């Protein structure tokens, strides 16, 4: 609301038509169009209008998943949904959230870090091979990189999503809390 945004009518029509009634997609695309329609963002002079033309609107729709903000709430909501999909043994949802993160430019090493934690925290002794499987996938990624490394991300994600779950390792944190409470 603090920026003067001027949008061509055909740009607005394009956004509305393409988003198919999904308000979140529309707002995300509009935000991206605003951020990419100036030489510097945020603009140095708030009185200068930010003009969004048809091309900016088209580009923002094509890049809608790139709105993934690696520092903000959307980042944490997305990684949370990813881990919850794994915990819930929902491989399709886990792959969906993985794809959102990868397309959004998330560092695959961060994703592997979260997968390694999930292998112990969520799968744990339900499948003791989960941790070595994810470690192997992470090592393969380090050796190959992108774009082929996406296979290893997907494989590790699917392995965890399909594995039996056991959070028995969380018992350690209960024991740790008892130690802290008793001063021991």
Short mmCIF file of C-alpha atoms in Angstrom, two decimals:
data_model
loop_
_atom_site.label_atom_id
_atom_site.label_comp_id
_atom_site.label_asym_id
_atom_site.label_seq_id
_atom_site.Cartn_x
_atom_site.Cartn_y
_atom_site.Cartn_z
CA UNK A 1 0.00 0.00 0.00
CA UNK A 2 2.93 2.39 0.33
CA UNK A 3 3.82 2.27 -3.38
CA UNK A 4 2.06 4.03 -6.24
CA UNK A 5 1.22 1.16 -8.56
CA UNK A 6 -0.26 1.81 -11.98
CA UNK A 7 -1.40 -1.20 -13.92
CA UNK A 8 -2.38 -1.35 -17.55
CA UNK A 9 -5.90 -2.72 -18.03
CA UNK A 10 -4.72 -5.61 -20.20
CA UNK A 11 -2.12 -6.53 -17.55
CA UNK A 12 -4.80 -6.70 -14.87
CA UNK A 13 -7.09 -8.71 -17.16
CA UNK A 14 -4.27 -11.15 -17.84
CA UNK A 15 -3.56 -11.66 -14.14
CA UNK A 16 -7.22 -12.17 -13.28
CA UNK A 17 -7.83 -14.58 -16.17
CA UNK A 18 -4.70 -16.61 -15.55
CA UNK A 19 -5.14 -16.99 -11.79
CA UNK A 20 -8.48 -18.73 -12.20
CA UNK A 21 -10.04 -17.29 -9.06
CA UNK A 22 -7.08 -18.11 -6.78
CA UNK A 23 -6.65 -14.90 -4.79
CA UNK A 24 -3.34 -15.97 -3.23
CA UNK A 25 -1.87 -16.65 -6.67
CA UNK A 26 -3.14 -13.29 -7.90
CA UNK A 27 -1.67 -11.41 -4.94
CA UNK A 28 1.64 -13.24 -5.25
CA UNK A 29 1.83 -12.51 -8.99
CA UNK A 30 0.95 -8.87 -8.37
CA UNK A 31 3.65 -8.63 -5.70
CA UNK A 32 6.23 -10.11 -8.06
CA UNK A 33 5.16 -7.77 -10.85
CA UNK A 34 5.57 -4.77 -8.54
CA UNK A 35 8.99 -5.95 -7.31
CA UNK A 36 10.33 -6.60 -10.81
CA UNK A 37 8.92 -3.55 -12.58
CA UNK A 38 11.38 -1.10 -11.07
CA UNK A 39 15.12 -0.76 -11.52
CA UNK A 40 15.60 -0.89 -7.73
CA UNK A 41 13.21 -2.41 -5.24
CA UNK A 42 12.10 -0.96 -3.00
CA UNK A 43 12.01 2.21 -5.07
CA UNK A 44 14.11 5.05 -3.74
CA UNK A 45 11.43 7.60 -4.51
CA UNK A 46 8.05 6.43 -3.19
CA UNK A 47 6.27 9.14 -5.16
CA UNK A 48 7.36 7.60 -8.48
CA UNK A 49 4.71 5.27 -9.89
CA UNK A 50 5.49 1.62 -10.51
CA UNK A 51 3.99 0.79 -13.89
CA UNK A 52 2.94 -2.79 -14.58
CA UNK A 53 2.41 -3.59 -18.23
CA UNK A 54 1.20 -6.78 -19.90
CA UNK A 55 4.72 -8.20 -20.18
CA UNK A 56 5.41 -7.74 -16.44
CA UNK A 57 2.06 -9.39 -15.69
CA UNK A 58 2.88 -12.34 -17.96
CA UNK A 59 6.32 -12.73 -16.43
CA UNK A 60 4.93 -12.63 -12.89
CA UNK A 61 2.45 -15.43 -13.64
CA UNK A 62 5.15 -17.58 -15.18
CA UNK A 63 7.28 -17.08 -12.08
CA UNK A 64 4.53 -17.33 -9.50
CA UNK A 65 6.20 -20.13 -7.56
CA UNK A 66 9.40 -18.13 -7.47
CA UNK A 67 7.70 -15.84 -4.96
CA UNK A 68 9.04 -18.20 -2.35
CA UNK A 69 10.51 -15.86 0.25
CA UNK A 70 13.44 -17.67 1.82
CA UNK A 71 13.48 -15.33 4.81
CA UNK A 72 9.81 -14.73 5.59
CA UNK A 73 6.71 -16.51 6.82
CA UNK A 74 6.00 -18.09 3.44
CA UNK A 75 9.37 -19.86 3.65
CA UNK A 76 8.57 -21.33 7.05
CA UNK A 77 5.01 -22.19 6.06
CA UNK A 78 6.30 -24.05 3.01
CA UNK A 79 9.01 -26.02 4.80
CA UNK A 80 6.49 -26.80 7.54
CA UNK A 81 3.97 -28.10 5.00
CA UNK A 82 6.76 -30.17 3.41
CA UNK A 83 7.73 -31.81 6.71
CA UNK A 84 4.09 -32.32 7.73
CA UNK A 85 3.50 -34.09 4.40
CA UNK A 86 6.39 -36.43 5.17
CA UNK A 87 5.12 -37.02 8.72
CA UNK A 88 1.65 -37.66 7.35
CA UNK A 89 2.99 -40.23 4.85
CA UNK A 90 1.65 -38.21 1.92
CA UNK A 91 4.20 -38.62 -0.89
CA UNK A 92 2.23 -36.55 -3.43
CA UNK A 93 2.00 -33.56 -1.09
CA UNK A 94 5.65 -33.93 -0.08
CA UNK A 95 6.71 -33.82 -3.74
CA UNK A 96 4.46 -30.83 -4.35
CA UNK A 97 6.05 -28.84 -1.52
CA UNK A 98 9.52 -29.98 -2.56
CA UNK A 99 8.87 -28.71 -6.08
CA UNK A 100 7.65 -25.36 -4.71
CA UNK A 101 10.86 -24.96 -2.76
CA UNK A 102 13.16 -26.00 -5.59
CA UNK A 103 11.38 -23.79 -8.14
CA UNK A 104 11.48 -20.96 -5.62
CA UNK A 105 15.25 -21.18 -5.38
CA UNK A 106 15.58 -22.78 -1.97
CA UNK A 107 19.08 -24.08 -1.32
CA UNK A 108 18.94 -27.88 -1.77
CA UNK A 109 21.43 -28.21 1.08
CA UNK A 110 18.86 -26.61 3.38
CA UNK A 111 16.24 -29.08 2.15
CA UNK A 112 18.61 -32.00 2.75
CA UNK A 113 19.30 -30.64 6.24
CA UNK A 114 15.58 -30.75 6.97
CA UNK A 115 15.33 -34.24 5.43
CA UNK A 116 18.19 -35.49 7.63
CA UNK A 117 16.43 -34.17 10.73
CA UNK A 118 13.16 -35.75 9.60
CA UNK A 119 14.92 -39.09 9.06
CA UNK A 120 15.69 -39.21 12.79
CA UNK A 121 12.89 -37.14 14.28
CA UNK A 122 9.92 -38.45 12.30
CA UNK A 123 10.99 -41.82 10.90
CA UNK A 124 13.64 -42.78 13.43
CA UNK A 125 13.49 -46.40 14.45
CA UNK A 126 10.40 -46.97 12.32
CA UNK A 127 12.93 -47.49 9.53
CA UNK A 128 16.56 -47.33 10.72
CA UNK A 129 17.72 -47.15 7.08
CA UNK A 130 16.05 -43.76 6.58
CA UNK A 131 19.02 -41.78 7.86
CA UNK A 132 21.63 -43.57 5.72
CA UNK A 133 19.32 -43.30 2.69
CA UNK A 134 19.00 -39.54 3.09
CA UNK A 135 22.74 -39.20 3.80
CA UNK A 136 23.49 -41.10 0.58
CA UNK A 137 21.09 -38.90 -1.39
CA UNK A 138 22.69 -35.76 0.08
CA UNK A 139 26.18 -37.03 -0.80
CA UNK A 140 25.02 -37.85 -4.33
CA UNK A 141 23.59 -34.35 -4.64
CA UNK A 142 26.88 -32.84 -3.47
CA UNK A 143 28.68 -34.82 -6.16
CA UNK A 144 26.25 -34.15 -9.04
CA UNK A 145 24.54 -30.84 -8.25
CA UNK A 146 21.61 -29.41 -10.16
CA UNK A 147 19.67 -30.12 -12.25
CA UNK A 148 20.20 -33.90 -11.91
CA UNK A 149 20.42 -33.59 -8.14
CA UNK A 150 16.66 -33.14 -8.11
CA UNK A 151 16.38 -36.92 -8.46
CA UNK A 152 18.15 -37.33 -5.13
CA UNK A 153 15.93 -34.74 -3.44
CA UNK A 154 12.83 -36.51 -4.75
CA UNK A 155 14.12 -39.96 -3.80
CA UNK A 156 14.97 -38.93 -0.24
CA UNK A 157 11.62 -37.16 0.12
CA UNK A 158 9.69 -40.19 -1.13
CA UNK A 159 11.68 -42.57 1.04
CA UNK A 160 10.80 -40.63 4.17
CA UNK A 161 7.18 -40.06 3.19
CA UNK A 162 6.65 -43.78 2.55
CA UNK A 163 8.66 -45.05 5.53
CA UNK A 164 7.01 -46.22 8.75
CA UNK A 165 7.24 -43.52 11.42
CA UNK A 166 8.56 -43.61 14.99
CA UNK A 167 9.37 -40.56 17.03
CA UNK A 168 10.89 -42.57 19.88
CA UNK A 169 14.13 -40.58 19.63
CA UNK A 170 12.21 -37.64 21.09
CA UNK A 171 12.44 -39.48 24.42
CA UNK A 172 15.94 -38.05 24.67
CA UNK A 173 14.54 -34.52 24.85
CA UNK A 174 12.13 -35.60 27.60
CA UNK A 175 15.10 -36.95 29.57
CA UNK A 176 17.02 -33.74 28.90
CA UNK A 177 14.11 -31.65 30.21
CA UNK A 178 14.01 -33.75 33.39
CA UNK A 179 17.74 -33.13 33.85
CA UNK A 180 17.24 -29.38 33.43
CA UNK A 181 14.26 -29.34 35.81
CA UNK A 182 16.15 -31.20 38.52
CA UNK A 183 19.41 -29.34 38.00
CA UNK A 184 21.15 -32.62 37.24
#
